[in-house]
mmCIF file of C-alpha atoms in Angstrom:
data_model
loop_
_atom_site.group_PDB
_atom_site.id
_atom_site.type_symbol
_atom_site.label_atom_id
_atom_site.label_comp_id
_atom_site.label_asym_id
_atom_site.label_seq_id
_atom_site.Cartn_x
_atom_site.Cartn_y
_atom_site.Cartn_z
ATOM 1 C CA LEU A 243 -62.448 30.273 199.070
ATOM 2 C CA TYR A 244 -63.933 26.836 199.501
ATOM 3 C CA THR A 245 -62.477 23.414 198.914
ATOM 4 C CA VAL A 246 -64.277 20.111 198.636
ATOM 5 C CA SER A 247 -62.484 16.885 199.463
ATOM 6 C CA GLN A 248 -63.956 13.411 199.486
ATOM 7 C CA ASP A 249 -62.987 9.915 200.417
ATOM 8 C CA GLY A 250 -65.552 7.337 199.388
ATOM 9 C CA ALA A 251 -68.500 7.832 201.709
ATOM 10 C CA THR A 252 -67.361 11.126 203.252
ATOM 11 C CA CYS A 253 -67.177 14.637 201.807
ATOM 12 C CA THR A 254 -65.678 17.633 203.620
ATOM 13 C CA VAL A 255 -66.311 21.266 202.675
ATOM 14 C CA SER A 256 -63.649 23.615 204.059
ATOM 15 C CA CYS A 257 -63.032 27.351 204.077
ATOM 16 C CA SER A 258 -59.573 28.003 202.684
ATOM 17 C CA LEU A 259 -59.185 31.483 204.115
ATOM 18 C CA CYS A 260 -60.522 30.795 207.584
ATOM 19 C CA GLN A 261 -58.952 27.326 207.663
ATOM 20 C CA LYS A 262 -62.129 25.817 209.025
ATOM 21 C CA VAL A 263 -64.280 22.812 208.155
ATOM 22 C CA LEU A 264 -67.729 24.099 207.280
ATOM 23 C CA GLU A 265 -69.560 20.884 206.582
ATOM 24 C CA THR A 266 -68.963 17.179 206.658
ATOM 25 C CA LEU A 267 -71.270 14.737 204.875
ATOM 26 C CA THR A 268 -71.063 10.996 205.361
ATOM 27 C CA LEU A 269 -73.181 8.493 203.442
ATOM 28 C CA LEU A 270 -74.183 5.705 205.825
ATOM 29 C CA LYS A 271 -74.751 2.072 204.993
ATOM 30 C CA PRO A 272 -78.337 0.816 205.353
ATOM 31 C CA ALA A 273 -79.439 -0.917 208.525
ATOM 32 C CA CYS A 274 -80.474 -4.146 206.789
ATOM 33 C CA LYS A 275 -77.773 -6.797 206.970
ATOM 34 C CA THR A 276 -79.635 -9.974 206.076
ATOM 35 C CA TYR A 277 -82.443 -10.692 203.640
ATOM 36 C CA GLY A 278 -85.774 -10.246 205.412
ATOM 37 C CA ASP A 279 -84.348 -9.049 208.726
ATOM 38 C CA GLY A 280 -87.026 -6.326 208.879
ATOM 39 C CA LYS A 281 -84.564 -3.435 208.988
ATOM 40 C CA SER A 282 -84.613 -0.527 206.541
ATOM 41 C CA CYS A 283 -82.607 -0.935 203.355
ATOM 42 C CA GLU A 284 -82.596 2.816 202.676
ATOM 43 C CA VAL A 285 -79.397 4.775 203.183
ATOM 44 C CA ALA A 286 -79.027 8.031 205.118
ATOM 45 C CA VAL A 287 -76.577 10.926 205.272
ATOM 46 C CA LEU A 288 -74.890 12.288 208.354
ATOM 47 C CA VAL A 289 -74.497 16.073 207.928
ATOM 48 C CA ASN A 290 -72.328 17.584 210.669
ATOM 49 C CA ASP A 291 -73.407 14.750 212.994
ATOM 50 C CA VAL A 292 -77.103 15.316 212.169
ATOM 51 C CA LEU A 293 -78.853 12.309 210.628
ATOM 52 C CA VAL A 294 -80.791 13.056 207.429
ATOM 53 C CA THR A 295 -82.919 10.153 206.234
ATOM 54 C CA ASP A 296 -85.226 11.657 203.603
ATOM 55 C CA ILE A 297 -82.820 11.380 200.688
ATOM 56 C CA SER A 298 -84.343 8.525 198.672
ATOM 57 C CA ASP A 299 -84.817 10.773 195.622
ATOM 58 C CA GLN A 300 -81.109 11.670 195.650
ATOM 59 C CA VAL A 301 -79.622 8.200 196.005
ATOM 60 C CA TYR A 302 -78.855 5.767 193.213
ATOM 61 C CA PHE A 303 -78.401 2.077 193.863
ATOM 62 C CA ARG A 304 -76.345 -0.328 191.817
ATOM 63 C CA TRP A 305 -76.185 -4.110 191.892
ATOM 64 C CA GLU A 306 -72.802 -5.808 191.721
ATOM 65 C CA ASN A 307 -73.478 -8.377 189.021
ATOM 66 C CA GLY A 308 -70.243 -7.674 187.165
ATOM 67 C CA GLN A 309 -71.371 -4.316 185.771
ATOM 68 C CA TRP A 310 -72.867 -2.395 188.723
ATOM 69 C CA ASN A 311 -76.243 -2.124 186.977
ATOM 70 C CA LYS A 312 -78.470 0.685 188.196
ATOM 71 C CA LEU A 313 -81.571 -0.225 190.210
ATOM 72 C CA GLU A 314 -84.861 1.645 190.420
ATOM 73 C CA ALA A 315 -85.160 1.468 194.220
ATOM 74 C CA ALA A 316 -83.336 0.408 197.349
ATOM 75 C CA PRO A 317 -82.605 -3.320 197.029
ATOM 76 C CA THR A 318 -83.969 -5.828 199.517
ATOM 77 C CA ASN A 319 -82.745 -9.088 197.985
ATOM 78 C CA ALA A 320 -79.472 -10.664 199.048
ATOM 79 C CA GLY A 321 -76.457 -9.443 197.114
ATOM 80 C CA THR A 322 -73.667 -6.869 196.979
ATOM 81 C CA TYR A 323 -74.675 -3.295 196.226
ATOM 82 C CA ARG A 324 -73.383 0.237 195.886
ATOM 83 C CA ALA A 325 -75.306 3.357 196.953
ATOM 84 C CA GLU A 326 -74.305 6.680 195.406
ATOM 85 C CA ILE A 327 -75.303 10.295 195.999
ATOM 86 C CA TYR A 328 -74.296 13.161 193.729
ATOM 87 C CA ASN A 329 -73.899 16.887 194.091
ATOM 88 C CA VAL A 330 -73.458 18.570 190.716
ATOM 89 C CA GLY A 331 -73.512 22.358 190.596
ATOM 90 C CA ASP A 332 -72.305 24.656 187.828
ATOM 91 C CA PRO A 333 -71.467 22.443 184.820
ATOM 92 C CA TYR A 334 -68.611 24.824 183.984
ATOM 93 C CA ASP A 335 -67.132 24.690 187.460
ATOM 94 C CA THR A 336 -66.770 21.193 188.868
ATOM 95 C CA ALA A 337 -64.661 22.142 191.876
ATOM 96 C CA ASP A 338 -67.612 21.722 194.237
ATOM 97 C CA ASP A 339 -68.988 18.546 192.673
ATOM 98 C CA PHE A 340 -68.731 15.310 194.573
ATOM 99 C CA THR A 341 -69.962 11.738 194.536
ATOM 100 C CA LEU A 342 -70.365 9.829 197.778
ATOM 101 C CA TYR A 343 -70.731 6.072 197.726
ATOM 102 C CA VAL A 344 -70.865 3.075 200.022
ATOM 103 C CA GLU A 345 -70.654 -0.567 199.087
ATOM 104 C CA TYR A 346 -72.497 -3.087 201.227
ATOM 105 C CA THR A 347 -73.812 -6.626 201.237
ATOM 106 C CA ILE A 348 -77.205 -8.028 202.188
ATOM 107 C CA ALA A 349 -76.526 -11.570 203.322
ATOM 108 C CA LYS A 350 -78.687 -14.564 202.564
ATOM 109 C CA ALA A 351 -81.173 -15.690 205.216
ATOM 110 C CA LYS A 352 -80.759 -19.150 206.694
ATOM 111 C CA LEU A 353 -83.270 -21.766 205.567
ATOM 112 C CA THR A 354 -83.396 -25.381 206.708
ATOM 113 C CA ILE A 355 -85.210 -27.909 204.536
ATOM 114 C CA THR A 356 -85.929 -31.155 206.348
ATOM 115 C CA ALA A 357 -87.210 -34.388 204.860
ATOM 116 C CA GLU A 358 -90.345 -35.736 206.513
ATOM 117 C CA ASP A 359 -90.071 -39.205 208.054
ATOM 118 C CA ASN A 360 -91.559 -42.110 206.133
ATOM 119 C CA THR A 361 -92.267 -45.789 206.672
ATOM 120 C CA ILE A 362 -92.190 -48.528 204.043
ATOM 121 C CA THR A 363 -92.319 -52.315 204.025
ATOM 122 C CA TYR A 364 -89.498 -54.675 203.108
ATOM 123 C CA GLY A 365 -89.508 -55.127 199.352
ATOM 124 C CA ASP A 366 -90.771 -51.606 198.623
ATOM 125 C CA ALA A 367 -88.582 -49.109 196.809
ATOM 126 C CA PRO A 368 -87.339 -46.264 199.040
ATOM 127 C CA ALA A 369 -89.783 -43.352 199.027
ATOM 128 C CA ALA A 370 -90.054 -39.864 200.520
ATOM 129 C CA ASN A 371 -92.947 -38.121 202.243
ATOM 130 C CA GLY A 372 -92.236 -34.478 201.379
ATOM 131 C CA VAL A 373 -90.225 -31.776 203.166
ATOM 132 C CA THR A 374 -90.703 -28.888 205.568
ATOM 133 C CA GLY A 375 -88.967 -25.505 205.457
ATOM 134 C CA ASN A 376 -87.888 -23.533 208.517
ATOM 135 C CA GLY A 377 -86.695 -19.963 207.954
ATOM 136 C CA PHE A 378 -88.833 -18.579 205.134
ATOM 137 C CA VAL A 379 -89.174 -14.780 205.228
ATOM 138 C CA GLY A 380 -92.641 -13.213 205.138
ATOM 139 C CA SER A 381 -94.836 -14.855 202.522
ATOM 140 C CA ASP A 382 -91.937 -16.689 200.844
ATOM 141 C CA SER A 383 -92.418 -20.397 200.262
ATOM 142 C CA PHE A 384 -90.986 -23.271 198.258
ATOM 143 C CA THR A 385 -92.316 -21.637 195.073
ATOM 144 C CA ASP A 386 -89.724 -18.884 195.572
ATOM 145 C CA LEU A 387 -86.853 -21.357 195.351
ATOM 146 C CA SER A 388 -85.116 -22.547 192.203
ATOM 147 C CA GLY A 389 -84.175 -26.031 191.108
ATOM 148 C CA GLU A 390 -86.016 -29.295 191.558
ATOM 149 C CA LEU A 391 -86.483 -31.114 194.848
ATOM 150 C CA THR A 392 -84.633 -34.432 194.909
ATOM 151 C CA TYR A 393 -84.171 -37.221 197.444
ATOM 152 C CA SER A 394 -81.399 -39.692 198.078
ATOM 153 C CA TYR A 395 -81.371 -42.680 200.404
ATOM 154 C CA ASN A 396 -78.843 -44.921 202.069
ATOM 155 C CA TYR A 397 -81.298 -47.798 201.584
ATOM 156 C CA GLU A 398 -81.819 -49.913 198.489
ATOM 157 C CA GLN A 399 -84.869 -51.983 197.654
ATOM 158 C CA PHE A 400 -84.766 -55.444 199.287
ATOM 159 C CA GLY A 401 -82.229 -54.251 201.837
ATOM 160 C CA ASN A 402 -82.549 -55.333 205.454
ATOM 161 C CA VAL A 403 -85.294 -53.986 207.672
ATOM 162 C CA GLY A 404 -84.186 -51.114 209.910
ATOM 163 C CA THR A 405 -83.804 -47.348 210.068
ATOM 164 C CA TYR A 406 -82.257 -45.346 207.234
ATOM 165 C CA LYS A 407 -81.849 -41.736 206.049
ATOM 166 C CA ILE A 408 -83.854 -39.649 203.593
ATOM 167 C CA THR A 409 -81.705 -36.778 202.328
ATOM 168 C CA PRO A 410 -83.359 -33.926 200.402
ATOM 169 C CA GLY A 411 -81.526 -31.699 197.917
ATOM 170 C CA GLY A 412 -81.675 -29.977 194.563
ATOM 171 C CA LEU A 413 -83.165 -26.604 195.638
ATOM 172 C CA THR A 414 -81.272 -23.306 195.390
ATOM 173 C CA SER A 415 -81.972 -19.642 196.090
ATOM 174 C CA GLY A 416 -80.394 -16.226 195.702
ATOM 175 C CA ASN A 417 -81.926 -15.084 199.001
ATOM 176 C CA TYR A 418 -81.439 -18.158 201.196
ATOM 177 C CA LYS A 419 -78.474 -20.124 202.440
ATOM 178 C CA ILE A 420 -80.064 -23.555 202.408
ATOM 179 C CA THR A 421 -79.185 -26.381 204.763
ATOM 180 C CA PHE A 422 -80.657 -29.793 203.994
ATOM 181 C CA ALA A 423 -81.525 -32.013 206.960
ATOM 182 C CA ASP A 424 -82.175 -35.752 206.851
ATOM 183 C CA GLY A 425 -85.447 -37.424 207.600
ATOM 184 C CA THR A 426 -85.869 -41.009 208.802
ATOM 185 C CA LEU A 427 -86.887 -43.918 206.605
ATOM 186 C CA ILE A 428 -88.173 -46.897 208.564
ATOM 187 C CA VAL A 429 -88.270 -50.242 206.751
ATOM 188 C CA ASN A 430 -90.603 -52.692 208.472
ATOM 189 C CA ALA A 431 -90.680 -56.432 208.033
ATOM 190 C CA LYS A 432 -93.133 -57.765 205.483
ATOM 191 C CA THR A 433 -95.928 -59.929 206.860
ATOM 192 C CA ILE A 434 -96.301 -63.251 205.088
ATOM 193 C CA THR A 435 -98.915 -65.957 205.529
ATOM 194 C CA VAL A 436 -97.898 -69.625 205.620
ATOM 195 C CA THR A 437 -100.641 -72.207 205.095
ATOM 196 C CA ALA A 438 -100.014 -75.782 206.236
ATOM 197 C CA TYR A 439 -101.751 -78.701 204.573
ATOM 198 C CA ALA A 440 -102.275 -82.183 206.097
ATOM 199 C CA VAL A 441 -100.797 -84.997 203.981
ATOM 200 C CA GLN A 442 -101.816 -88.693 204.174
ATOM 201 C CA ALA A 443 -99.292 -91.406 204.606
ATOM 202 C CA ASP A 444 -99.706 -92.436 200.955
ATOM 203 C CA GLY A 445 -98.533 -88.958 199.948
ATOM 204 C CA PHE A 446 -101.890 -87.716 198.727
ATOM 205 C CA GLU A 447 -103.335 -84.548 200.163
ATOM 206 C CA ASP A 448 -106.047 -85.082 202.722
ATOM 207 C CA LYS A 449 -109.176 -83.272 201.483
#
């Protein structure tokens, strides 16, 4: 009497005799699109155009890390995921069973790491003065990043006085798309003291 057809995220239950669609279920992708965007990362089901959101205990999440490993809860970190919902009835009659699924991606948030400006004196080795981060989500900070902070310079020790670049690098993250921005390195002239001595005509120093 009844037939169940499905296509990925949508399942349709039809009456064979009356030739009528009785119910349509569609698994919707979560609202969150980017890590930390503040939107819900839970999925919902649309049942005959009625939104049903309280389905967290019926949904399974998997992480696309090559094996679609199962997760314990709705993911919030950046990555590619798959949400699945099952309907399994009589184990001896699988005609009405279905599995709905949606695949979706939570994108990385944008993070800009900028080198602080610094000033040195001619003869000093190039040196940095730390970095600032613009774009951290919530309580995230530099401790949530991987790698080791590095600096490079377009100035070498004993180069000419002037203005140069401090370029940070070395940090990575699974949740952030990191852009590194240059800081300014100012090399000032070194102050030197010249002492003049009076010399007598005979060549001896005048004390």
